[in-house]
C-alpha positions as a LaTeX table, in Angstrom:
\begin{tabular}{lrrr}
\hline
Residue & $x$ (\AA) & $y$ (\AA) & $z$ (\AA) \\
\hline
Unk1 & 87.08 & 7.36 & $-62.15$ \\
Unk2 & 85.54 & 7.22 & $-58.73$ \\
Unk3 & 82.89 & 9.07 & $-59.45$ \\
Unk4 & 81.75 & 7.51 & $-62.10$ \\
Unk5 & 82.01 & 3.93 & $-60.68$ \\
Unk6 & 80.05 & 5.73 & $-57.58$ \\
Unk7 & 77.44 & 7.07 & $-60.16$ \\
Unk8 & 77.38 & 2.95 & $-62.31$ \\
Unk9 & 76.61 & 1.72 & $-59.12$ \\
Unk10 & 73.88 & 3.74 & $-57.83$ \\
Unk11 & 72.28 & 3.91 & $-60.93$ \\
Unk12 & 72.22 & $-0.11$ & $-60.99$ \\
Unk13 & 71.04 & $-0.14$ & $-57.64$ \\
Unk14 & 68.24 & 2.39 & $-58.39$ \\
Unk15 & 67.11 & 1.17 & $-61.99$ \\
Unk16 & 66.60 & $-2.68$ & $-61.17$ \\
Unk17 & 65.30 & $-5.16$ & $-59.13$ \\
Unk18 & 68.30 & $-7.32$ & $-57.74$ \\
Unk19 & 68.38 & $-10.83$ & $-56.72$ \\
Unk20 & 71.48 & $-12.66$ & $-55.83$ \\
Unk21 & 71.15 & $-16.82$ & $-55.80$ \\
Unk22 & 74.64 & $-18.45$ & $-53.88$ \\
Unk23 & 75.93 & $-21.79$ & $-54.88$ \\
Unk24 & 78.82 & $-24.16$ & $-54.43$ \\
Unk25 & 80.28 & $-26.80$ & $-57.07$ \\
Unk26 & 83.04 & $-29.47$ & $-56.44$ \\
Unk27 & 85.86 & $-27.61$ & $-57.99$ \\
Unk28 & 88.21 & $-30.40$ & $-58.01$ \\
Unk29 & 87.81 & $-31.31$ & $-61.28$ \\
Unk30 & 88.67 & $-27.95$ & $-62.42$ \\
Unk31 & 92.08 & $-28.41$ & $-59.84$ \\
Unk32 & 93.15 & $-31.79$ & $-61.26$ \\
Unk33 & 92.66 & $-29.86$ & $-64.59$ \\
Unk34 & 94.91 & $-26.75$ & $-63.40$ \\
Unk35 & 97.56 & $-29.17$ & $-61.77$ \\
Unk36 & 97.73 & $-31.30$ & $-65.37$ \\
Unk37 & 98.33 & $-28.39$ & $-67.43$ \\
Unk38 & 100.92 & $-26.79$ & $-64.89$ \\
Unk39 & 102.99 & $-30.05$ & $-64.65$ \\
Unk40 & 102.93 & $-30.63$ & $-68.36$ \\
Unk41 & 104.46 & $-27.23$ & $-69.41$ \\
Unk42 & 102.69 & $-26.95$ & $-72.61$ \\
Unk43 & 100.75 & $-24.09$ & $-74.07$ \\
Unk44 & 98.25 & $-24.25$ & $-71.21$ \\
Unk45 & 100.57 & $-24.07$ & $-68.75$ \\
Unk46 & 99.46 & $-20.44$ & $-67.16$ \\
Unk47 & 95.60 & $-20.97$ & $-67.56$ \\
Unk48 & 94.38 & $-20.32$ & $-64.15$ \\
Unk49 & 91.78 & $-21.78$ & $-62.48$ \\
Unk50 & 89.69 & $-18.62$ & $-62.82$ \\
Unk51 & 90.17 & $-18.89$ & $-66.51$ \\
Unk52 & 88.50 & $-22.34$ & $-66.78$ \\
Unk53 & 85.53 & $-20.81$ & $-64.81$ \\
Unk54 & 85.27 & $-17.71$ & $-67.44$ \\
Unk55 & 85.52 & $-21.10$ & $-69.93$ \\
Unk56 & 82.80 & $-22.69$ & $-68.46$ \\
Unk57 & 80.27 & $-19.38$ & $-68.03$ \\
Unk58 & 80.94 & $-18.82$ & $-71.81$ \\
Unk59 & 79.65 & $-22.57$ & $-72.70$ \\
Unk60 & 76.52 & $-22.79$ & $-70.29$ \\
Unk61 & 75.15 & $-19.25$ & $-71.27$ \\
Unk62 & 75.24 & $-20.71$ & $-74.45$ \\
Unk63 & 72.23 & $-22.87$ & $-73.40$ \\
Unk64 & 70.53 & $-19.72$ & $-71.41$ \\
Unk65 & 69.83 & $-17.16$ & $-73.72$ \\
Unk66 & 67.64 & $-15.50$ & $-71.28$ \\
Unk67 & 70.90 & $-14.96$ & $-69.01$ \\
Unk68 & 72.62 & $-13.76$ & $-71.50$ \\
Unk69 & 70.47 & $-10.22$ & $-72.41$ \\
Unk70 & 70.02 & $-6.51$ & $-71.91$ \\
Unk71 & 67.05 & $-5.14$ & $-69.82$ \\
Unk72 & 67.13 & $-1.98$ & $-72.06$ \\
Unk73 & 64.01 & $-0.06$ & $-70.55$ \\
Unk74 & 61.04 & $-1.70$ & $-68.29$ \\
Unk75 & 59.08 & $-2.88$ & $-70.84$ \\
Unk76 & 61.58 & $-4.04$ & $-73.74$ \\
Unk77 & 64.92 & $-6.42$ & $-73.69$ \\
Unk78 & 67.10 & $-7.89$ & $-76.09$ \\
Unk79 & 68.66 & $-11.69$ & $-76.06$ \\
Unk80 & 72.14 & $-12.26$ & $-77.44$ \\
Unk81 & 73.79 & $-15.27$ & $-79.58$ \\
Unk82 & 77.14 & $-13.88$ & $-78.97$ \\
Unk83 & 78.08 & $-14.26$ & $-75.49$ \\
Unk84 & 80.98 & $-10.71$ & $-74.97$ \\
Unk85 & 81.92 & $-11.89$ & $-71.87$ \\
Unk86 & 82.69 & $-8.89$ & $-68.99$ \\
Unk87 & 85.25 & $-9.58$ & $-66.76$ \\
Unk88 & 85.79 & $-7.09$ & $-63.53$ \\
Unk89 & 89.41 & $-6.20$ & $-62.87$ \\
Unk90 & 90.71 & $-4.32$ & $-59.53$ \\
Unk91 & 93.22 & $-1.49$ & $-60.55$ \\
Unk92 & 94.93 & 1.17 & $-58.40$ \\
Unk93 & 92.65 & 3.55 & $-60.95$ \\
Unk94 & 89.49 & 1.64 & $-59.62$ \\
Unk95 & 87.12 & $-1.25$ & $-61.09$ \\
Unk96 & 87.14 & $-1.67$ & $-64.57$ \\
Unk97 & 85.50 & $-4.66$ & $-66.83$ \\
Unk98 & 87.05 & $-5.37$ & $-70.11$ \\
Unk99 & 85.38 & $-7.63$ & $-72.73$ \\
Unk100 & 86.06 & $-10.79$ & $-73.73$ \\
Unk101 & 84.50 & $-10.52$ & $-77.26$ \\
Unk102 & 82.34 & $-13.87$ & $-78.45$ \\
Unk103 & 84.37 & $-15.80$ & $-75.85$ \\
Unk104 & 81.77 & $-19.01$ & $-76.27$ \\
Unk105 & 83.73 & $-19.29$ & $-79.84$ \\
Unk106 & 86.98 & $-18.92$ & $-77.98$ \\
Unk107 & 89.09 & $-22.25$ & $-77.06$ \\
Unk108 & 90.05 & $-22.53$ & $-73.17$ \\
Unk109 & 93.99 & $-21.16$ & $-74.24$ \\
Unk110 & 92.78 & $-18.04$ & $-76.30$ \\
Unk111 & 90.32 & $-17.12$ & $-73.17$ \\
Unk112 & 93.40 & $-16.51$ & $-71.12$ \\
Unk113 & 95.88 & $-15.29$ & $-73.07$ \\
Unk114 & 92.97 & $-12.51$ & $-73.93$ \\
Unk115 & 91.93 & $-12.16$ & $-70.41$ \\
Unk116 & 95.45 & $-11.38$ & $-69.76$ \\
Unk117 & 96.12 & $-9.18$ & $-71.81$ \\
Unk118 & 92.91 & $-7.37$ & $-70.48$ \\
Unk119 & 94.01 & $-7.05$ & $-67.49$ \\
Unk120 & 97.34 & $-6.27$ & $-67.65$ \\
Unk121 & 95.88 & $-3.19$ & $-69.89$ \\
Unk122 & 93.76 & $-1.59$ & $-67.28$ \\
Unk123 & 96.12 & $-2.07$ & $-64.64$ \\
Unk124 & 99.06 & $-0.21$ & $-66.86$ \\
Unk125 & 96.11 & 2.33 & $-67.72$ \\
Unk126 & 96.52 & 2.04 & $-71.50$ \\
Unk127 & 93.33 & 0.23 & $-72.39$ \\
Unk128 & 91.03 & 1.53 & $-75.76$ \\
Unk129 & 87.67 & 2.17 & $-74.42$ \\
Unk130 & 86.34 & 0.08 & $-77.09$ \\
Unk131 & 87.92 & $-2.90$ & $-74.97$ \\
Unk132 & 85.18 & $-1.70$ & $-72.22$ \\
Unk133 & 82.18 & $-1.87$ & $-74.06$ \\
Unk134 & 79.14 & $-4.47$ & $-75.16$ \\
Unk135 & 79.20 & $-6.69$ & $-73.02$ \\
Unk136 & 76.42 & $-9.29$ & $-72.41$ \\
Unk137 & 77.28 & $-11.03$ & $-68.90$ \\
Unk138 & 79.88 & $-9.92$ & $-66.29$ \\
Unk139 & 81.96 & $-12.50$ & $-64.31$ \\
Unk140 & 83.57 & $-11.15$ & $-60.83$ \\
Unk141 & 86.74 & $-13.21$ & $-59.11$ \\
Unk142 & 86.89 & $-12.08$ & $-55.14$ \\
Unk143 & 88.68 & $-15.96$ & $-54.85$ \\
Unk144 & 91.93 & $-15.00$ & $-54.49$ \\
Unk145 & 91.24 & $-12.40$ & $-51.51$ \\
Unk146 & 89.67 & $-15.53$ & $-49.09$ \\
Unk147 & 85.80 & $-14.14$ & $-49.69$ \\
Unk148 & 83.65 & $-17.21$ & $-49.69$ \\
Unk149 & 80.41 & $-15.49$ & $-50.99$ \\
Unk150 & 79.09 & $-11.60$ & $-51.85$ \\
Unk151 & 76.69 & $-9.86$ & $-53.68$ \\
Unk152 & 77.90 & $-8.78$ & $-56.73$ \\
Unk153 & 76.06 & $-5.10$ & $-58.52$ \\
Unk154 & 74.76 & $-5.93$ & $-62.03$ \\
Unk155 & 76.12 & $-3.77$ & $-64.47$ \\
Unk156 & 72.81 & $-2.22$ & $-66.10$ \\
Unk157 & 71.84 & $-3.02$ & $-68.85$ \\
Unk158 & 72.89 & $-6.59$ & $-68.65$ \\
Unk159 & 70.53 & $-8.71$ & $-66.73$ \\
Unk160 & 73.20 & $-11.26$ & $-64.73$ \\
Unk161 & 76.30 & $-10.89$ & $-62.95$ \\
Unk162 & 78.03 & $-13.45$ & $-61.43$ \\
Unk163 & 80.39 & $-13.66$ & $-58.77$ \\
Unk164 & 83.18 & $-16.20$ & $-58.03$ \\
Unk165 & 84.21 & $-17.18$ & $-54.47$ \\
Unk166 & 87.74 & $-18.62$ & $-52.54$ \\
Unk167 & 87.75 & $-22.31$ & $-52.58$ \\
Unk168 & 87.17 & $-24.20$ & $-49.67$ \\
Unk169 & 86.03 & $-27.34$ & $-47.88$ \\
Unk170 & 82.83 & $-28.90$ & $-47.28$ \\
Unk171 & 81.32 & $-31.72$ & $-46.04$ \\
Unk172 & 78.11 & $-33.19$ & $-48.25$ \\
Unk173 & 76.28 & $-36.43$ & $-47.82$ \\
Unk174 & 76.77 & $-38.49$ & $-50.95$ \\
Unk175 & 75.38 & $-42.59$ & $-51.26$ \\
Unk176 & 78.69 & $-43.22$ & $-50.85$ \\
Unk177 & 78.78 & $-41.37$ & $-47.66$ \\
Unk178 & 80.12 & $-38.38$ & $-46.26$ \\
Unk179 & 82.10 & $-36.25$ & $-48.73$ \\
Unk180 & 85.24 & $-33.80$ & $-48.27$ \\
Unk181 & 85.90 & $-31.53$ & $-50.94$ \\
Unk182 & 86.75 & $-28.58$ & $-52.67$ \\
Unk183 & 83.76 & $-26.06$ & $-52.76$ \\
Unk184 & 84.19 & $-23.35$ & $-55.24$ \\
Unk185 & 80.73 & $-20.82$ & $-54.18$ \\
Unk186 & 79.42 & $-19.06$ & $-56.89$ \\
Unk187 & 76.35 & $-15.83$ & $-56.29$ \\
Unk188 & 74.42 & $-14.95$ & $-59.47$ \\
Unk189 & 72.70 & $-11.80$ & $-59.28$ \\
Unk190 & 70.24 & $-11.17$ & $-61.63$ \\
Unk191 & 67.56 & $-8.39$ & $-62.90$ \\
Unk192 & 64.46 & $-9.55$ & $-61.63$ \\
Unk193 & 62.40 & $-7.42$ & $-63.96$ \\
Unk194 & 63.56 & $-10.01$ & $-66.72$ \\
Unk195 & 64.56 & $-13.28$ & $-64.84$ \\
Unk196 & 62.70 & $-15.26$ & $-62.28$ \\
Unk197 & 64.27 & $-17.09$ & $-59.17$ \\
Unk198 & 63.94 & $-20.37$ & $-61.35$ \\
Unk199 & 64.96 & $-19.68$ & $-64.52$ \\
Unk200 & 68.00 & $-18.20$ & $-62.39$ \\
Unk201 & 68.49 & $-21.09$ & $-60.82$ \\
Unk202 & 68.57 & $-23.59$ & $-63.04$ \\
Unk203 & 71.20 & $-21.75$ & $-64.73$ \\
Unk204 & 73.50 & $-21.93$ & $-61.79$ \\
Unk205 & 72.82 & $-25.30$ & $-61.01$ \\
Unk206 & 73.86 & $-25.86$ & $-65.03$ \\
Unk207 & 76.89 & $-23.69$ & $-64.87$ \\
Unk208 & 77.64 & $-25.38$ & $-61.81$ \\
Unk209 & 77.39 & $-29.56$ & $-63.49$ \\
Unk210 & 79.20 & $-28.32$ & $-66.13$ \\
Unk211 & 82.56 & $-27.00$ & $-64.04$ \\
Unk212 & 82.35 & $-30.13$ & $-62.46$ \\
Unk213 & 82.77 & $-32.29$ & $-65.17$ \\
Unk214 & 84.64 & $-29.89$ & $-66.98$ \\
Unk215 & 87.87 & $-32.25$ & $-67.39$ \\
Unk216 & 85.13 & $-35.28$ & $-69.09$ \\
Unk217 & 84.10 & $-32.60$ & $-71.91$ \\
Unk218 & 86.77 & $-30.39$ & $-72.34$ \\
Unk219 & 88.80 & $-32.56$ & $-74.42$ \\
Unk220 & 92.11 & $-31.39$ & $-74.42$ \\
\hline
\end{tabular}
């Protein structure tokens, strides 16, 4: 399994231009969210914070076809409606990335139960390769180990990869003054053959108004 994550990666690195973009958002929306759901003990009480960002990267590709493509050879690509959601998961076996199948059809609760489920398969080493497969986007979570920011490796032939960060405090300059808050960072990486720095970037800064307000048009 080595090997052939040491061969994936090489291969990416070799076959296509990479640019990563960093970003923060105010995730304490998303917290007060989180906190709700674990102090009502309903259905939603084990949705994790990482599966409301998975939630939100479903909706806003949604509205970015471009992001959400193949880069099958230098000259030709291929835009998806669905968006099959990759999600990387660290296993003693190595890195693996399940797919959340047309997750942007997928309510908030049947995100993580599936992304559950996922993982708990390639950690016990029992997961159908078919589980593995097509998909469109990849979303990787290095939150939970402190890293603020990295550069995550595309995973050829998808075009964007993005990767989630711990969550910390800043300081920002608002009217209202200075502001103290939550910053969630977020670094896109994308295949510049097939996405330019703004396109890229107005993606993020999408993704990122939308898991800000996330609790306002969530409705639940």
């Amino acid at each position: 399994i080595r090997r052939v994550i040491a061969q994936n990666m090489l291969n990416s690195l070799q076959t296509t231009a990479q640019l990563t973009l960093n970003s923060v958002f105010n995730a304490s929306g998303i917290q007060t969210l989180r906190e709700r759901f674990k102090q009502e003990q309903g259905k939603m009480k084990k949705v994790t914070i990482g599966a409301l960002i998975l939630y939100g990267v479903s909706r806003t590709l949604g509205e970015f076809s471009y992001m959400n493509a193949w880069m099958l050879s230098g000259e030709e690509a291929v835009e998806f409606a669905d968006v099959n959601l990759g999600v990387a998961v660290d296993t003693d076996r190595g890195l693996m990335v399940p797919t959340i199948m047309a997750a942007d059809t997928k309510s908030l609760k049947e995100i993580s139960d599936e992304l559950k489920e996922l993982a708990a398969e390639c950690r016990e080493g029992n997961i159908a390769p078919d589980k593995l497969k097509e998909a469109t986007f990849t979303v990787t979570n290095l939150g939970s180990y402190g890293i603020r920011s990295f550069t995550p490796v595309l995973n050829p032939p998808q075009v964007g990869i993005l990767g989630v960060g711990t969550i910390d405090y800043m300081v920002k300059k608002t009217k209202e003054g200075l502001l103290y808050y939550p910053a969630c960072s977020l670094s896109l990486t994308i295949d510049h053959r097939y996405v330019d720095g703004g396109p890229a970037a107005r993606f993020l800064k999408k993704l990122c108004e939308n898991l800000e307000t996330m609790e306002e048009w969530l409705q639940i």
